[in-house]
GROMACS .gro file of C-alpha atoms in nm:
model
  357
    1MET     CA    1   5.051   7.842  -1.072
    2GLY     CA    2   5.151   7.689  -0.739
    3GLU     CA    3   5.059   7.349  -0.607
    4PRO     CA    4   4.686   7.283  -0.657
    5SER     CA    5   4.482   7.289  -0.337
    6LEU     CA    6   4.187   7.096  -0.478
    7GLY     CA    7   4.106   6.789  -0.277
    8LEU     CA    8   3.939   6.481  -0.415
    9VAL     CA    9   3.760   6.559  -0.744
   10GLN     CA   10   3.459   6.350  -0.846
   11ILE     CA   11   3.363   6.345  -1.213
   12VAL     CA   12   3.009   6.244  -1.303
   13GLY     CA   13   3.011   6.138  -1.666
   14ALA     CA   14   3.324   5.983  -1.818
   15GLY     CA   15   3.279   6.099  -2.176
   16LEU     CA   16   3.503   6.329  -2.376
   17LEU     CA   17   3.488   6.629  -2.140
   18GLY     CA   18   3.472   6.439  -1.812
   19THR     CA   19   3.762   6.212  -1.899
   20SER     CA   20   3.968   6.505  -2.030
   21ILE     CA   21   3.912   6.693  -1.702
   22GLY     CA   22   4.016   6.381  -1.513
   23LEU     CA   23   4.333   6.351  -1.719
   24ALA     CA   24   4.415   6.719  -1.664
   25CYS     CA   25   4.362   6.688  -1.289
   26ARG     CA   26   4.574   6.375  -1.270
   27ARG     CA   27   4.842   6.559  -1.467
   28ALA     CA   28   4.847   6.808  -1.180
   29GLY     CA   29   4.864   6.534  -0.916
   30ILE     CA   30   4.501   6.567  -0.803
   31GLU     CA   31   4.312   6.253  -0.699
   32VAL     CA   32   4.010   6.184  -0.920
   33VAL     CA   33   3.718   5.942  -0.889
   34LEU     CA   34   3.491   5.860  -1.180
   35GLY     CA   35   3.128   5.766  -1.223
   36ASP     CA   36   2.910   5.707  -1.527
   37VAL     CA   37   2.594   5.518  -1.614
   38SER     CA   38   2.817   5.325  -1.855
   39ALA     CA   39   3.051   5.095  -1.666
   40GLU     CA   40   3.250   5.058  -1.988
   41HIS     CA   41   3.316   5.434  -1.996
   42VAL     CA   42   3.446   5.420  -1.639
   43ARG     CA   43   3.673   5.126  -1.722
   44THR     CA   44   3.805   5.300  -2.032
   45ALA     CA   45   3.863   5.635  -1.859
   46SER     CA   46   4.032   5.462  -1.565
   47GLY     CA   47   4.252   5.268  -1.804
   48LEU     CA   48   4.356   5.594  -1.969
   49GLY     CA   49   4.467   5.729  -1.630
   50ALA     CA   50   4.181   5.977  -1.576
   51GLY     CA   51   4.106   5.850  -1.224
   52ARG     CA   52   3.964   5.548  -1.045
   53PRO     CA   53   3.608   5.425  -1.000
   54MET     CA   54   3.418   5.598  -0.721
   55SER     CA   55   3.364   5.408  -0.395
   56ASP     CA   56   3.106   5.461  -0.119
   57ASP     CA   57   3.374   5.595   0.117
   58ASP     CA   58   3.492   5.875  -0.110
   59ARG     CA   59   3.423   6.231   0.009
   60PRO     CA   60   3.492   6.472  -0.279
   61SER     CA   61   3.563   6.842  -0.230
   62LEU     CA   62   3.459   6.919  -0.588
   63VAL     CA   63   3.207   6.742  -0.811
   64VAL     CA   64   3.222   6.804  -1.186
   65VAL     CA   65   2.903   6.705  -1.369
   66ALA     CA   66   2.969   6.617  -1.732
   67VAL     CA   67   2.648   6.452  -1.852
   68PRO     CA   68   2.423   6.522  -2.155
   69PRO     CA   69   2.214   6.842  -2.140
   70ASP     CA   70   1.883   6.668  -2.070
   71HIS     CA   71   2.023   6.518  -1.749
   72LEU     CA   72   2.218   6.814  -1.611
   73GLY     CA   73   1.963   6.947  -1.365
   74GLU     CA   74   1.899   6.609  -1.205
   75ALA     CA   75   2.269   6.522  -1.181
   76ILE     CA   76   2.372   6.859  -1.038
   77ALA     CA   77   2.095   6.849  -0.779
   78GLY     CA   78   2.187   6.492  -0.688
   79ALA     CA   79   2.549   6.590  -0.628
   80LEU     CA   80   2.444   6.885  -0.409
   81GLN     CA   81   2.208   6.667  -0.205
   82THR     CA   82   2.445   6.373  -0.151
   83THR     CA   83   2.777   6.552  -0.088
   84ASP     CA   84   2.908   6.859   0.092
   85ALA     CA   85   3.123   6.944  -0.210
   86VAL     CA   86   3.130   7.241  -0.442
   87VAL     CA   87   2.948   7.135  -0.759
   88THR     CA   88   3.006   7.260  -1.110
   89ASP     CA   89   2.899   7.134  -1.449
   90VAL     CA   90   3.044   7.165  -1.797
   91GLY     CA   91   2.719   7.182  -1.990
   92SER     CA   92   2.692   7.422  -2.283
   93ILE     CA   93   2.371   7.586  -2.150
   94LYS     CA   94   2.354   7.749  -1.807
   95GLY     CA   95   2.011   7.910  -1.765
   96ARG     CA   96   1.778   7.612  -1.791
   97PRO     CA   97   1.984   7.379  -1.564
   98LEU     CA   98   1.998   7.654  -1.301
   99VAL     CA   99   1.619   7.682  -1.303
  100ASP     CA  100   1.591   7.306  -1.270
  101VAL     CA  101   1.846   7.284  -0.987
  102THR     CA  102   1.690   7.574  -0.797
  103ALA     CA  103   1.358   7.388  -0.792
  104ARG     CA  104   1.521   7.072  -0.652
  105VAL     CA  105   1.757   7.190  -0.374
  106ASP     CA  106   1.747   7.419  -0.072
  107ALA     CA  107   1.913   7.760  -0.052
  108ALA     CA  108   2.218   7.637   0.141
  109GLN     CA  109   2.285   7.364  -0.113
  110LEU     CA  110   2.237   7.603  -0.403
  111ARG     CA  111   2.521   7.824  -0.269
  112ARG     CA  112   2.765   7.542  -0.346
  113TYR     CA  113   2.671   7.532  -0.714
  114VAL     CA  114   2.867   7.730  -0.974
  115GLY     CA  115   2.807   7.655  -1.342
  116SER     CA  116   3.088   7.651  -1.594
  117HIS     CA  117   3.145   7.575  -1.961
  118PRO     CA  118   3.479   7.499  -2.131
  119MET     CA  119   3.482   7.615  -2.491
  120ALA     CA  120   3.661   7.306  -2.614
  121GLY     CA  121   3.553   6.981  -2.765
  122SER     CA  122   3.567   6.758  -3.069
  123GLU     CA  123   3.344   6.604  -3.332
  124ARG     CA  124   3.440   6.277  -3.165
  125SER     CA  125   3.284   6.166  -2.837
  126GLY     CA  126   3.354   5.922  -2.557
  127PRO     CA  127   3.654   5.869  -2.331
  128LEU     CA  128   3.883   5.745  -2.609
  129ALA     CA  129   3.867   6.094  -2.765
  130ALA     CA  130   3.982   6.258  -2.441
  131SER     CA  131   4.308   6.444  -2.385
  132ALA     CA  132   4.470   6.616  -2.088
  133ALA     CA  133   4.556   6.901  -2.326
  134LEU     CA  134   4.200   6.951  -2.455
  135PHE     CA  135   4.150   7.273  -2.256
  136ASP     CA  136   4.500   7.421  -2.280
  137GLY     CA  137   4.467   7.788  -2.367
  138ARG     CA  138   4.094   7.757  -2.435
  139PRO     CA  139   3.828   7.992  -2.291
  140TRP     CA  140   3.629   7.849  -2.000
  141ALA     CA  141   3.322   8.042  -1.888
  142ILE     CA  142   3.242   8.049  -1.517
  143THR     CA  143   2.878   8.139  -1.453
  144PRO     CA  144   2.799   8.198  -1.085
  145HIS     CA  145   2.436   8.270  -1.004
  146ASP     CA  146   2.319   8.540  -0.762
  147THR     CA  147   2.365   8.327  -0.449
  148SER     CA  148   2.680   8.131  -0.540
  149ALA     CA  149   2.924   8.137  -0.249
  150PRO     CA  150   3.247   8.327  -0.331
  151ALA     CA  151   3.450   8.035  -0.193
  152ALA     CA  152   3.273   7.801  -0.435
  153VAL     CA  153   3.356   8.030  -0.725
  154GLU     CA  154   3.723   8.020  -0.622
  155VAL     CA  155   3.723   7.639  -0.628
  156VAL     CA  156   3.589   7.636  -0.983
  157MET     CA  157   3.844   7.901  -1.081
  158GLU     CA  158   4.116   7.669  -0.958
  159LEU     CA  159   3.977   7.378  -1.160
  160VAL     CA  160   3.993   7.595  -1.473
  161ALA     CA  161   4.353   7.687  -1.397
  162VAL     CA  162   4.449   7.324  -1.333
  163CYS     CA  163   4.303   7.231  -1.672
  164GLY     CA  164   4.514   7.499  -1.841
  165ALA     CA  165   4.216   7.703  -1.962
  166VAL     CA  166   4.152   8.078  -1.949
  167ALA     CA  167   3.864   8.177  -1.721
  168THR     CA  168   3.602   8.434  -1.810
  169THR     CA  169   3.306   8.518  -1.586
  170LEU     CA  170   2.952   8.569  -1.719
  171SER     CA  171   2.604   8.551  -1.575
  172PRO     CA  172   2.412   8.238  -1.681
  173ALA     CA  173   2.180   8.444  -1.904
  174GLU     CA  174   2.463   8.635  -2.070
  175HIS     CA  175   2.652   8.311  -2.127
  176ASP     CA  176   2.355   8.157  -2.308
  177ARG     CA  177   2.322   8.460  -2.534
  178ALA     CA  178   2.695   8.449  -2.607
  179VAL     CA  179   2.707   8.081  -2.703
  180ALA     CA  180   2.396   8.120  -2.917
  181ARG     CA  181   2.587   8.381  -3.119
  182THR     CA  182   2.931   8.222  -3.130
  183SER     CA  183   2.851   7.849  -3.129
  184HIS     CA  184   2.488   7.754  -3.183
  185LEU     CA  185   2.408   7.981  -3.478
  186PRO     CA  186   2.735   7.888  -3.659
  187HIS     CA  187   2.652   7.521  -3.605
  188LEU     CA  188   2.306   7.559  -3.756
  189ALA     CA  189   2.446   7.756  -4.050
  190ALA     CA  190   2.696   7.474  -4.113
  191VAL     CA  191   2.416   7.218  -4.091
  192LEU     CA  192   2.206   7.400  -4.349
  193VAL     CA  193   2.496   7.434  -4.592
  194ALA     CA  194   2.599   7.070  -4.543
  195GLY     CA  195   2.241   6.960  -4.597
  196ARG     CA  196   2.255   7.104  -4.949
  197LEU     CA  197   2.535   6.856  -5.026
  198ALA     CA  198   2.345   6.541  -4.932
  199GLY     CA  199   2.220   6.382  -5.251
  200ALA     CA  200   2.400   6.633  -5.473
  201PRO     CA  201   2.524   6.506  -5.812
  202ALA     CA  202   2.869   6.347  -5.798
  203ALA     CA  203   2.992   6.594  -6.061
  204HIS     CA  204   2.906   6.882  -5.827
  205LEU     CA  205   3.071   6.720  -5.525
  206ALA     CA  206   3.388   6.662  -5.727
  207LEU     CA  207   3.442   7.038  -5.717
  208SER     CA  208   3.447   7.045  -5.335
  209GLY     CA  209   3.737   7.250  -5.204
  210GLN     CA  210   3.869   7.362  -4.870
  211GLY     CA  211   3.604   7.632  -4.839
  212VAL     CA  212   3.311   7.392  -4.821
  213ARG     CA  213   3.506   7.166  -4.584
  214ASP     CA  214   3.576   7.462  -4.353
  215VAL     CA  215   3.213   7.573  -4.350
  216THR     CA  216   3.062   7.228  -4.296
  217ARG     CA  217   3.312   7.061  -4.060
  218ILE     CA  218   3.113   7.112  -3.740
  219ALA     CA  219   2.793   6.984  -3.903
  220ALA     CA  220   2.928   6.630  -3.854
  221SER     CA  221   2.866   6.644  -3.477
  222ASP     CA  222   2.616   6.419  -3.297
  223PRO     CA  223   2.259   6.531  -3.394
  224ALA     CA  224   2.100   6.391  -3.076
  225MET     CA  225   2.340   6.585  -2.854
  226TRP     CA  226   2.289   6.904  -3.051
  227GLN     CA  227   1.912   6.867  -3.035
  228GLN     CA  228   1.940   6.875  -2.656
  229ILE     CA  229   2.177   7.174  -2.658
  230LEU     CA  230   1.965   7.379  -2.898
  231ALA     CA  231   1.636   7.296  -2.728
  232ALA     CA  232   1.778   7.409  -2.395
  233ASN     CA  233   1.878   7.744  -2.544
  234SER     CA  234   1.582   7.789  -2.775
  235GLU     CA  235   1.497   8.147  -2.677
  236ALA     CA  236   1.840   8.292  -2.757
  237VAL     CA  237   1.882   8.078  -3.068
  238THR     CA  238   1.537   8.168  -3.201
  239ALA     CA  239   1.609   8.540  -3.165
  240LEU     CA  240   1.929   8.509  -3.366
  241LEU     CA  241   1.763   8.292  -3.630
  242GLY     CA  242   1.503   8.565  -3.670
  243GLU     CA  243   1.779   8.817  -3.734
  244LEU     CA  244   1.947   8.581  -3.980
  245SER     CA  245   1.617   8.521  -4.159
  246GLY     CA  246   1.583   8.894  -4.216
  247GLN     CA  247   1.936   8.910  -4.355
  248LEU     CA  248   1.862   8.619  -4.589
  249ASP     CA  249   1.559   8.806  -4.717
  250ASP     CA  250   1.782   9.109  -4.783
  251LEU     CA  251   2.034   8.887  -4.962
  252ILE     CA  252   1.768   8.729  -5.182
  253ALA     CA  253   1.632   9.075  -5.265
  254ALA     CA  254   1.981   9.196  -5.360
  255PHE     CA  255   2.003   8.918  -5.620
  256ARG     CA  256   1.641   8.934  -5.735
  257ASP     CA  257   1.641   9.311  -5.782
  258ASP     CA  258   2.000   9.331  -5.912
  259GLN     CA  259   2.128   9.554  -5.631
  260PRO     CA  260   2.510   9.533  -5.643
  261THR     CA  261   2.554   9.798  -5.373
  262ALA     CA  262   2.330   9.607  -5.132
  263LEU     CA  263   2.523   9.287  -5.203
  264ILE     CA  264   2.854   9.460  -5.136
  265ASP     CA  265   2.715   9.590  -4.806
  266ILE     CA  266   2.616   9.238  -4.700
  267LEU     CA  267   2.952   9.093  -4.801
  268SER     CA  268   3.134   9.376  -4.623
  269ALA     CA  269   2.940   9.306  -4.304
  270GLY     CA  270   3.081   8.954  -4.319
  271VAL     CA  271   3.434   9.091  -4.341
  272LEU     CA  272   3.371   9.310  -4.037
  273GLY     CA  273   3.240   9.008  -3.849
  274THR     CA  274   3.552   8.803  -3.914
  275GLN     CA  275   3.763   9.097  -3.799
  276ALA     CA  276   3.567   9.114  -3.474
  277ILE     CA  277   3.679   8.763  -3.371
  278PRO     CA  278   3.966   8.796  -3.120
  279GLY     CA  279   4.308   8.732  -3.263
  280LYS     CA  280   4.592   8.511  -3.149
  281HIS     CA  281   4.602   8.461  -2.771
  282GLY     CA  282   4.299   8.686  -2.741
  283GLY     CA  283   4.486   8.990  -2.870
  284PRO     CA  284   4.393   9.229  -3.149
  285VAL     CA  285   4.352   9.096  -3.500
  286ARG     CA  286   4.665   9.138  -3.710
  287PRO     CA  287   4.664   9.158  -4.091
  288MET     CA  288   4.719   8.810  -4.234
  289ARG     CA  289   4.774   8.674  -4.581
  290SER     CA  290   4.742   8.328  -4.726
  291ILE     CA  291   5.009   8.178  -4.948
  292PHE     CA  292   4.963   7.849  -5.130
  293VAL     CA  293   5.223   7.577  -5.177
  294SER     CA  294   5.193   7.250  -5.371
  295VAL     CA  295   5.300   6.963  -5.146
  296PRO     CA  296   5.349   6.608  -5.279
  297ASP     CA  297   5.132   6.358  -5.092
  298HIS     CA  298   5.428   6.159  -4.959
  299PRO     CA  299   5.545   6.095  -4.600
  300GLY     CA  300   5.760   6.376  -4.464
  301GLU     CA  301   5.679   6.640  -4.725
  302LEU     CA  302   5.457   6.849  -4.498
  303ALA     CA  303   5.717   6.829  -4.222
  304ARG     CA  304   5.980   6.945  -4.470
  305LEU     CA  305   5.764   7.244  -4.564
  306PHE     CA  306   5.716   7.342  -4.200
  307GLY     CA  307   6.086   7.293  -4.136
  308ASP     CA  308   6.176   7.520  -4.425
  309ALA     CA  309   5.935   7.787  -4.304
  310GLY     CA  310   6.096   7.765  -3.960
  311GLU     CA  311   6.445   7.802  -4.104
  312ILE     CA  312   6.326   8.099  -4.310
  313GLY     CA  313   6.205   8.253  -3.982
  314VAL     CA  314   5.835   8.297  -4.061
  315ASN     CA  315   5.574   8.179  -3.813
  316ILE     CA  316   5.280   7.988  -3.959
  317GLU     CA  317   4.965   8.117  -3.792
  318ASP     CA  318   4.725   7.865  -3.949
  319VAL     CA  319   4.727   7.593  -4.214
  320HIS     CA  320   4.472   7.424  -4.442
  321ILE     CA  321   4.523   7.143  -4.692
  322ASP     CA  322   4.312   7.092  -5.002
  323HIS     CA  323   4.391   6.763  -5.175
  324ASP     CA  324   4.404   6.757  -5.554
  325PRO     CA  325   4.144   6.498  -5.666
  326GLY     CA  326   4.341   6.417  -5.983
  327ARG     CA  327   4.699   6.401  -5.858
  328PRO     CA  328   4.887   6.288  -5.545
  329VAL     CA  329   4.941   6.652  -5.445
  330GLY     CA  330   4.795   6.874  -5.177
  331LEU     CA  331   4.755   7.249  -5.208
  332THR     CA  332   4.862   7.374  -4.867
  333GLU     CA  333   4.743   7.716  -4.752
  334LEU     CA  334   4.980   7.881  -4.507
  335VAL     CA  335   4.842   8.179  -4.317
  336VAL     CA  336   5.117   8.421  -4.211
  337GLU     CA  337   5.153   8.783  -4.109
  338GLU     CA  338   5.092   9.000  -4.412
  339GLY     CA  339   5.430   9.171  -4.388
  340ARG     CA  340   5.615   8.838  -4.400
  341ALA     CA  341   5.424   8.675  -4.687
  342GLU     CA  342   5.638   8.793  -4.982
  343HIS     CA  343   5.959   8.701  -4.800
  344LEU     CA  344   5.826   8.351  -4.732
  345LEU     CA  345   5.710   8.305  -5.092
  346ALA     CA  346   6.045   8.404  -5.238
  347ALA     CA  347   6.240   8.193  -4.991
  348LEU     CA  348   6.026   7.883  -5.048
  349GLU     CA  349   6.055   7.921  -5.424
  350SER     CA  350   6.434   7.941  -5.389
  351ARG     CA  351   6.419   7.606  -5.211
  352GLY     CA  352   6.230   7.440  -5.497
  353TRP     CA  353   5.872   7.465  -5.369
  354THR     CA  354   5.595   7.540  -5.619
  355THR     CA  355   5.392   7.833  -5.489
  356HIS     CA  356   5.076   8.002  -5.607
  357ARG     CA  357   5.023   8.375  -5.571
   0.00000   0.00000   0.00000
């Protein structure tokens, strides 16, 4: 990418996403001004190097709205009415804010609005959780509406490139259906599973392994924020929940009526679903295998394991750690290409590591 041509960028909302965008723009040498209803957020984000506080004389060429879902429409419309800038937002729902903005601004102003949504975030919130690298290599949906000006779309495309993300273009309606399937439904499924743990007997919770941690991790996110997100996308989410409800009925019937074939079909559909998720760097899914290595819970041991794997010449595609509740040892799951798994196991064992097949 050549030198960025973005002019002054104004960020409305100095939370996790807004501050991270500011840091990414500053990394590229772009001037950034910050605003937030919380003066403390602006001070913190400025102190981190994400930009400077906005002044009355500033004339941005791009405004990025990064406020909670319930306030998106008002903030986007305000930016369109008070500046001549291209305006985008990073909200996770695109249809409802567009309806709200359309009712508040005139046709010429609406042409300068192009919605967008970076598929990146954290269970943490606020400017202190921000990072210039938050969007590196992550998908970022750009959602122009029917009257978005092509030049405005290009400006938002450049912002995505500056932030190191990978742009994909969807209509607002298609975007909302997509995130309902890939983000909102998984979140609700995690919430329901995690809810079964609250108040569970300690003896049951003592058996918690990596599987339950993987499934429930995202359930720890801010409930108030997620209420706003889900309410704004209720139509798409409700349709998918209806489908899931039917599948749960089928699953219950498979157990109740002792139907092993039906249960296998349901489990197999889950395998097909995992295989449908794009692979590394968006490419096709490659066969993977997990190998398990016992790692002492001491400083440097995990680094030594990774170093040995590097010297052996096997790339680690993913890693999970399940801590042994009774000993200072972690069972580390290394996900590698299937064809390299046996070679890695044998080589690690030759170096004194305890592996599990």
